[in-house]
Amino acid sequence: MEIFHCIEPLVCFYLIKKGDLLLQKRSSAKITFPDSYTNSCCSHPVADFQGEDEENAVGVKRAAQRRLNYELGIPLDSIDLNEINYITRIHYKDEGNGKWGEHEIDYVLFLQADVKINPNPNEISEISFVPRAQLDDYVPTLSGQLTPWFQLILKHRLRFWWDNLNNLKEIMDHENILKLKL
């Protein structure tokens, strides 16, 4: 079995558009967790991360900006890095499907923006916008599994972060790494 032991962080990005969270279903062509539902987009930002101010996560935000462009077709110039909120980091490990698994530290970012989206079919097979009030009823209706990182974030923190969108600066934690387990 191959387990990714990442020395680089993963960016877990959550896009809130008009109050609704964008969820995606990963394409069947993805190596890890194909056809699984997950957060708005993800990226490994090692190239941009080196030498950057970790507290403000400028490199991580740049990687998120590029990945939003690549996965969701959001034009680079329509996202201001200062509008991206770096919330915290999480640590998780998942054995995966017996062939691929992951062991990572993920940076969690939020953006509230009304942007045009044109998903890349090689990355995403479907998207949906879910209102906060419908999240708990919506997730069980999905036709596939959740990625392990999204399942953990959904179980432990997503509702809290979403309920505090207007107070993100007050709940940011750049000192600790949350260790999440199912």
PDB file of C-alpha atoms in Angstrom:
ATOM      1  CA  MET A   1       0.000   0.000   0.000  1.00  0.00           C
ATOM      2  CA  GLU A   2       1.170   3.523  -0.808  1.00  0.00           C
ATOM      3  CA  ILE A   3       0.499   6.123   1.881  1.00  0.00           C
ATOM      4  CA  PHE A   4       1.286   9.732   1.069  1.00  0.00           C
ATOM      5  CA  HIS A   5       3.382  11.060   3.944  1.00  0.00           C
ATOM      6  CA  CYS A   6       3.344  14.650   2.827  1.00  0.00           C
ATOM      7  CA  ILE A   7       6.128  16.943   3.905  1.00  0.00           C
ATOM      8  CA  GLU A   8       4.260  19.701   2.155  1.00  0.00           C
ATOM      9  CA  PRO A   9       0.914  21.028   3.325  1.00  0.00           C
ATOM     10  CA  LEU A  10      -2.404  20.518   1.631  1.00  0.00           C
ATOM     11  CA  VAL A  11      -4.728  23.478   1.192  1.00  0.00           C
ATOM     12  CA  CYS A  12      -8.383  22.702   1.903  1.00  0.00           C
ATOM     13  CA  PHE A  13     -10.367  25.563   0.466  1.00  0.00           C
ATOM     14  CA  TYR A  14     -13.985  26.415   1.228  1.00  0.00           C
ATOM     15  CA  LEU A  15     -15.776  28.817  -1.101  1.00  0.00           C
ATOM     16  CA  ILE A  16     -18.936  30.463   0.206  1.00  0.00           C
ATOM     17  CA  LYS A  17     -20.975  32.077  -2.575  1.00  0.00           C
ATOM     18  CA  LYS A  18     -24.072  34.020  -1.583  1.00  0.00           C
ATOM     19  CA  GLY A  19     -24.023  32.187   1.755  1.00  0.00           C
ATOM     20  CA  ASP A  20     -23.842  28.695   0.219  1.00  0.00           C
ATOM     21  CA  LEU A  21     -20.882  26.319   0.363  1.00  0.00           C
ATOM     22  CA  LEU A  22     -19.521  24.919  -2.878  1.00  0.00           C
ATOM     23  CA  LEU A  23     -19.025  21.159  -2.654  1.00  0.00           C
ATOM     24  CA  GLN A  24     -17.463  19.142  -5.434  1.00  0.00           C
ATOM     25  CA  LYS A  25     -17.392  15.526  -6.517  1.00  0.00           C
ATOM     26  CA  ARG A  26     -13.888  14.539  -7.563  1.00  0.00           C
ATOM     27  CA  SER A  27     -13.655  13.120 -11.078  1.00  0.00           C
ATOM     28  CA  SER A  28     -13.291   9.395 -11.656  1.00  0.00           C
ATOM     29  CA  ALA A  29      -9.839  10.123 -13.143  1.00  0.00           C
ATOM     30  CA  LYS A  30      -8.397  11.216  -9.770  1.00  0.00           C
ATOM     31  CA  ILE A  31      -5.749   8.856  -8.366  1.00  0.00           C
ATOM     32  CA  THR A  32      -6.819   9.271  -4.758  1.00  0.00           C
ATOM     33  CA  PHE A  33     -10.433   9.216  -3.687  1.00  0.00           C
ATOM     34  CA  PRO A  34     -12.022   9.335  -7.174  1.00  0.00           C
ATOM     35  CA  ASP A  35     -15.774   9.974  -7.295  1.00  0.00           C
ATOM     36  CA  SER A  36     -15.692  11.212  -3.696  1.00  0.00           C
ATOM     37  CA  TYR A  37     -17.357  14.361  -2.457  1.00  0.00           C
ATOM     38  CA  THR A  38     -15.193  16.997  -0.849  1.00  0.00           C
ATOM     39  CA  ASN A  39     -14.623  20.655  -0.043  1.00  0.00           C
ATOM     40  CA  SER A  40     -14.502  23.325  -2.746  1.00  0.00           C
ATOM     41  CA  CYS A  41     -10.934  22.555  -3.860  1.00  0.00           C
ATOM     42  CA  CYS A  42      -7.518  21.308  -2.671  1.00  0.00           C
ATOM     43  CA  SER A  43      -3.875  21.843  -3.591  1.00  0.00           C
ATOM     44  CA  HIS A  44      -0.342  21.014  -2.483  1.00  0.00           C
ATOM     45  CA  PRO A  45       1.386  24.428  -2.438  1.00  0.00           C
ATOM     46  CA  VAL A  46       5.036  23.532  -1.760  1.00  0.00           C
ATOM     47  CA  ALA A  47       6.402  25.637  -4.628  1.00  0.00           C
ATOM     48  CA  ASP A  48       4.763  28.794  -3.307  1.00  0.00           C
ATOM     49  CA  PHE A  49       5.072  28.056   0.375  1.00  0.00           C
ATOM     50  CA  GLN A  50       8.825  28.240   0.823  1.00  0.00           C
ATOM     51  CA  GLY A  51      10.059  31.433   2.435  1.00  0.00           C
ATOM     52  CA  GLU A  52       6.601  32.891   2.955  1.00  0.00           C
ATOM     53  CA  ASP A  53       5.154  34.365   6.138  1.00  0.00           C
ATOM     54  CA  GLU A  54       3.400  31.344   7.669  1.00  0.00           C
ATOM     55  CA  GLU A  55       1.098  33.383   9.897  1.00  0.00           C
ATOM     56  CA  ASN A  56      -0.448  35.120   6.903  1.00  0.00           C
ATOM     57  CA  ALA A  57       0.017  32.045   4.678  1.00  0.00           C
ATOM     58  CA  VAL A  58       0.704  34.125   1.569  1.00  0.00           C
ATOM     59  CA  GLY A  59       2.184  31.167  -0.335  1.00  0.00           C
ATOM     60  CA  VAL A  60      -0.690  28.931   0.676  1.00  0.00           C
ATOM     61  CA  LYS A  61      -3.164  31.584  -0.471  1.00  0.00           C
ATOM     62  CA  ARG A  62      -1.379  31.892  -3.831  1.00  0.00           C
ATOM     63  CA  ALA A  63      -1.553  28.126  -4.285  1.00  0.00           C
ATOM     64  CA  ALA A  64      -5.256  28.205  -3.434  1.00  0.00           C
ATOM     65  CA  GLN A  65      -5.792  31.009  -5.934  1.00  0.00           C
ATOM     66  CA  ARG A  66      -4.078  29.013  -8.707  1.00  0.00           C
ATOM     67  CA  ARG A  67      -5.940  25.830  -7.794  1.00  0.00           C
ATOM     68  CA  LEU A  68      -9.282  27.634  -7.804  1.00  0.00           C
ATOM     69  CA  ASN A  69      -8.405  28.691 -11.327  1.00  0.00           C
ATOM     70  CA  TYR A  70      -7.328  25.198 -12.396  1.00  0.00           C
ATOM     71  CA  GLU A  71     -10.110  23.169 -10.768  1.00  0.00           C
ATOM     72  CA  LEU A  72     -13.021  25.600 -10.802  1.00  0.00           C
ATOM     73  CA  GLY A  73     -12.048  27.915 -13.654  1.00  0.00           C
ATOM     74  CA  ILE A  74     -12.191  30.997 -11.438  1.00  0.00           C
ATOM     75  CA  PRO A  75     -10.115  33.777 -13.069  1.00  0.00           C
ATOM     76  CA  LEU A  76      -6.978  34.573 -11.055  1.00  0.00           C
ATOM     77  CA  ASP A  77      -7.700  38.294 -11.037  1.00  0.00           C
ATOM     78  CA  SER A  78     -11.156  37.799  -9.523  1.00  0.00           C
ATOM     79  CA  ILE A  79      -9.741  36.623  -6.161  1.00  0.00           C
ATOM     80  CA  ASP A  80      -7.958  39.078  -3.892  1.00  0.00           C
ATOM     81  CA  LEU A  81      -5.456  37.272  -1.646  1.00  0.00           C
ATOM     82  CA  ASN A  82      -6.445  39.584   1.199  1.00  0.00           C
ATOM     83  CA  GLU A  83     -10.004  38.217   1.036  1.00  0.00           C
ATOM     84  CA  ILE A  84      -8.853  34.631   1.594  1.00  0.00           C
ATOM     85  CA  ASN A  85      -9.025  33.693   5.280  1.00  0.00           C
ATOM     86  CA  TYR A  86      -6.488  31.217   6.635  1.00  0.00           C
ATOM     87  CA  ILE A  87      -8.300  29.645   9.598  1.00  0.00           C
ATOM     88  CA  THR A  88      -6.081  26.859  10.965  1.00  0.00           C
ATOM     89  CA  ARG A  89      -4.288  23.609  10.171  1.00  0.00           C
ATOM     90  CA  ILE A  90      -5.485  20.060  10.696  1.00  0.00           C
ATOM     91  CA  HIS A  91      -3.591  16.772  10.873  1.00  0.00           C
ATOM     92  CA  TYR A  92      -5.138  13.527   9.706  1.00  0.00           C
ATOM     93  CA  LYS A  93      -4.238  10.061   8.491  1.00  0.00           C
ATOM     94  CA  ASP A  94      -6.350   7.718   6.401  1.00  0.00           C
ATOM     95  CA  GLU A  95      -5.408   4.261   5.102  1.00  0.00           C
ATOM     96  CA  GLY A  96      -7.500   4.831   1.991  1.00  0.00           C
ATOM     97  CA  ASN A  97      -8.654   2.019  -0.245  1.00  0.00           C
ATOM     98  CA  GLY A  98      -5.819  -0.420   0.437  1.00  0.00           C
ATOM     99  CA  LYS A  99      -3.735   0.966  -2.437  1.00  0.00           C
ATOM    100  CA  TRP A 100      -3.595   4.708  -1.689  1.00  0.00           C
ATOM    101  CA  GLY A 101      -3.925   6.556   1.575  1.00  0.00           C
ATOM    102  CA  GLU A 102      -2.858   9.868   3.066  1.00  0.00           C
ATOM    103  CA  HIS A 103      -1.083  11.305   6.089  1.00  0.00           C
ATOM    104  CA  GLU A 104      -1.117  15.096   5.919  1.00  0.00           C
ATOM    105  CA  ILE A 105      -1.286  18.476   7.530  1.00  0.00           C
ATOM    106  CA  ASP A 106      -3.922  20.602   5.835  1.00  0.00           C
ATOM    107  CA  TYR A 107      -4.267  24.370   5.843  1.00  0.00           C
ATOM    108  CA  VAL A 108      -7.925  25.388   5.974  1.00  0.00           C
ATOM    109  CA  LEU A 109      -8.928  28.493   4.002  1.00  0.00           C
ATOM    110  CA  PHE A 110     -12.267  30.234   3.526  1.00  0.00           C
ATOM    111  CA  LEU A 111     -13.361  32.762   0.920  1.00  0.00           C
ATOM    112  CA  GLN A 112     -16.703  34.489   0.644  1.00  0.00           C
ATOM    113  CA  ALA A 113     -17.057  35.638  -2.950  1.00  0.00           C
ATOM    114  CA  ASP A 114     -19.474  35.773  -5.844  1.00  0.00           C
ATOM    115  CA  VAL A 115     -17.261  34.475  -8.659  1.00  0.00           C
ATOM    116  CA  LYS A 116     -17.827  32.807 -12.021  1.00  0.00           C
ATOM    117  CA  ILE A 117     -17.139  29.073 -12.029  1.00  0.00           C
ATOM    118  CA  ASN A 118     -16.232  26.788 -14.941  1.00  0.00           C
ATOM    119  CA  PRO A 119     -15.209  23.401 -13.435  1.00  0.00           C
ATOM    120  CA  ASN A 120     -12.392  21.388 -15.037  1.00  0.00           C
ATOM    121  CA  PRO A 121     -13.950  17.979 -15.940  1.00  0.00           C
ATOM    122  CA  ASN A 122     -10.595  16.245 -15.411  1.00  0.00           C
ATOM    123  CA  GLU A 123     -10.750  17.324 -11.762  1.00  0.00           C
ATOM    124  CA  ILE A 124     -14.446  17.668 -10.924  1.00  0.00           C
ATOM    125  CA  SER A 125     -17.433  15.660 -12.107  1.00  0.00           C
ATOM    126  CA  GLU A 126     -20.097  17.774 -10.395  1.00  0.00           C
ATOM    127  CA  ILE A 127     -20.534  20.737  -8.084  1.00  0.00           C
ATOM    128  CA  SER A 128     -23.302  21.868  -5.817  1.00  0.00           C
ATOM    129  CA  PHE A 129     -23.980  24.876  -3.638  1.00  0.00           C
ATOM    130  CA  VAL A 130     -25.380  23.931  -0.258  1.00  0.00           C
ATOM    131  CA  PRO A 131     -27.064  26.386   2.124  1.00  0.00           C
ATOM    132  CA  ARG A 132     -25.948  26.085   5.761  1.00  0.00           C
ATOM    133  CA  ALA A 133     -29.470  25.216   6.916  1.00  0.00           C
ATOM    134  CA  GLN A 134     -29.629  22.273   4.474  1.00  0.00           C
ATOM    135  CA  LEU A 135     -26.165  20.780   5.049  1.00  0.00           C
ATOM    136  CA  ASP A 136     -27.203  18.025   7.453  1.00  0.00           C
ATOM    137  CA  ASP A 137     -30.049  16.882   5.200  1.00  0.00           C
ATOM    138  CA  TYR A 138     -28.019  17.214   1.988  1.00  0.00           C
ATOM    139  CA  VAL A 139     -24.906  15.165   2.842  1.00  0.00           C
ATOM    140  CA  PRO A 140     -26.751  11.818   3.279  1.00  0.00           C
ATOM    141  CA  THR A 141     -28.263  12.207  -0.222  1.00  0.00           C
ATOM    142  CA  LEU A 142     -24.866  12.229  -1.960  1.00  0.00           C
ATOM    143  CA  SER A 143     -24.242   9.355  -4.368  1.00  0.00           C
ATOM    144  CA  GLY A 144     -20.697   8.644  -3.186  1.00  0.00           C
ATOM    145  CA  GLN A 145     -18.395   8.686  -0.200  1.00  0.00           C
ATOM    146  CA  LEU A 146     -16.750  11.738   1.339  1.00  0.00           C
ATOM    147  CA  THR A 147     -13.005  12.269   1.185  1.00  0.00           C
ATOM    148  CA  PRO A 148     -11.463  11.465   4.569  1.00  0.00           C
ATOM    149  CA  TRP A 149     -10.296  15.030   5.230  1.00  0.00           C
ATOM    150  CA  PHE A 150     -13.695  16.461   4.381  1.00  0.00           C
ATOM    151  CA  GLN A 151     -15.455  13.839   6.510  1.00  0.00           C
ATOM    152  CA  LEU A 152     -13.300  14.827   9.494  1.00  0.00           C
ATOM    153  CA  ILE A 153     -13.741  18.561   8.964  1.00  0.00           C
ATOM    154  CA  LEU A 154     -17.487  18.089   8.501  1.00  0.00           C
ATOM    155  CA  LYS A 155     -17.722  16.073  11.717  1.00  0.00           C
ATOM    156  CA  HIS A 156     -15.534  18.290  13.903  1.00  0.00           C
ATOM    157  CA  ARG A 157     -15.349  21.888  12.637  1.00  0.00           C
ATOM    158  CA  LEU A 158     -17.152  22.900   9.425  1.00  0.00           C
ATOM    159  CA  ARG A 159     -20.419  23.949  11.068  1.00  0.00           C
ATOM    160  CA  PHE A 160     -18.578  26.020  13.673  1.00  0.00           C
ATOM    161  CA  TRP A 161     -16.473  27.820  11.048  1.00  0.00           C
ATOM    162  CA  TRP A 162     -19.469  28.371   8.786  1.00  0.00           C
ATOM    163  CA  ASP A 163     -21.543  29.737  11.666  1.00  0.00           C
ATOM    164  CA  ASN A 164     -18.731  32.197  12.405  1.00  0.00           C
ATOM    165  CA  LEU A 165     -18.085  33.567   8.914  1.00  0.00           C
ATOM    166  CA  ASN A 166     -18.534  37.095  10.207  1.00  0.00           C
ATOM    167  CA  ASN A 167     -16.047  36.465  13.048  1.00  0.00           C
ATOM    168  CA  LEU A 168     -13.313  34.466  11.303  1.00  0.00           C
ATOM    169  CA  LYS A 169     -10.515  36.620  12.665  1.00  0.00           C
ATOM    170  CA  GLU A 170     -11.657  35.799  16.200  1.00  0.00           C
ATOM    171  CA  ILE A 171     -11.630  32.025  15.688  1.00  0.00           C
ATOM    172  CA  MET A 172      -8.410  31.733  13.666  1.00  0.00           C
ATOM    173  CA  ASP A 173      -5.788  29.485  15.234  1.00  0.00           C
ATOM    174  CA  HIS A 174      -2.376  29.731  13.596  1.00  0.00           C
ATOM    175  CA  GLU A 175      -0.534  28.294  16.614  1.00  0.00           C
ATOM    176  CA  ASN A 176      -2.047  24.822  16.899  1.00  0.00           C
ATOM    177  CA  ILE A 177      -2.576  21.927  14.528  1.00  0.00           C
ATOM    178  CA  LEU A 178      -5.912  20.236  15.150  1.00  0.00           C
ATOM    179  CA  LYS A 179      -5.576  16.451  15.244  1.00  0.00           C
ATOM    180  CA  LEU A 180      -8.820  15.120  13.854  1.00  0.00           C
ATOM    181  CA  LYS A 181      -9.924  11.494  14.026  1.00  0.00           C
ATOM    182  CA  LEU A 182     -13.144   9.749  13.064  1.00  0.00           C
TER     183      LEU A 182
END
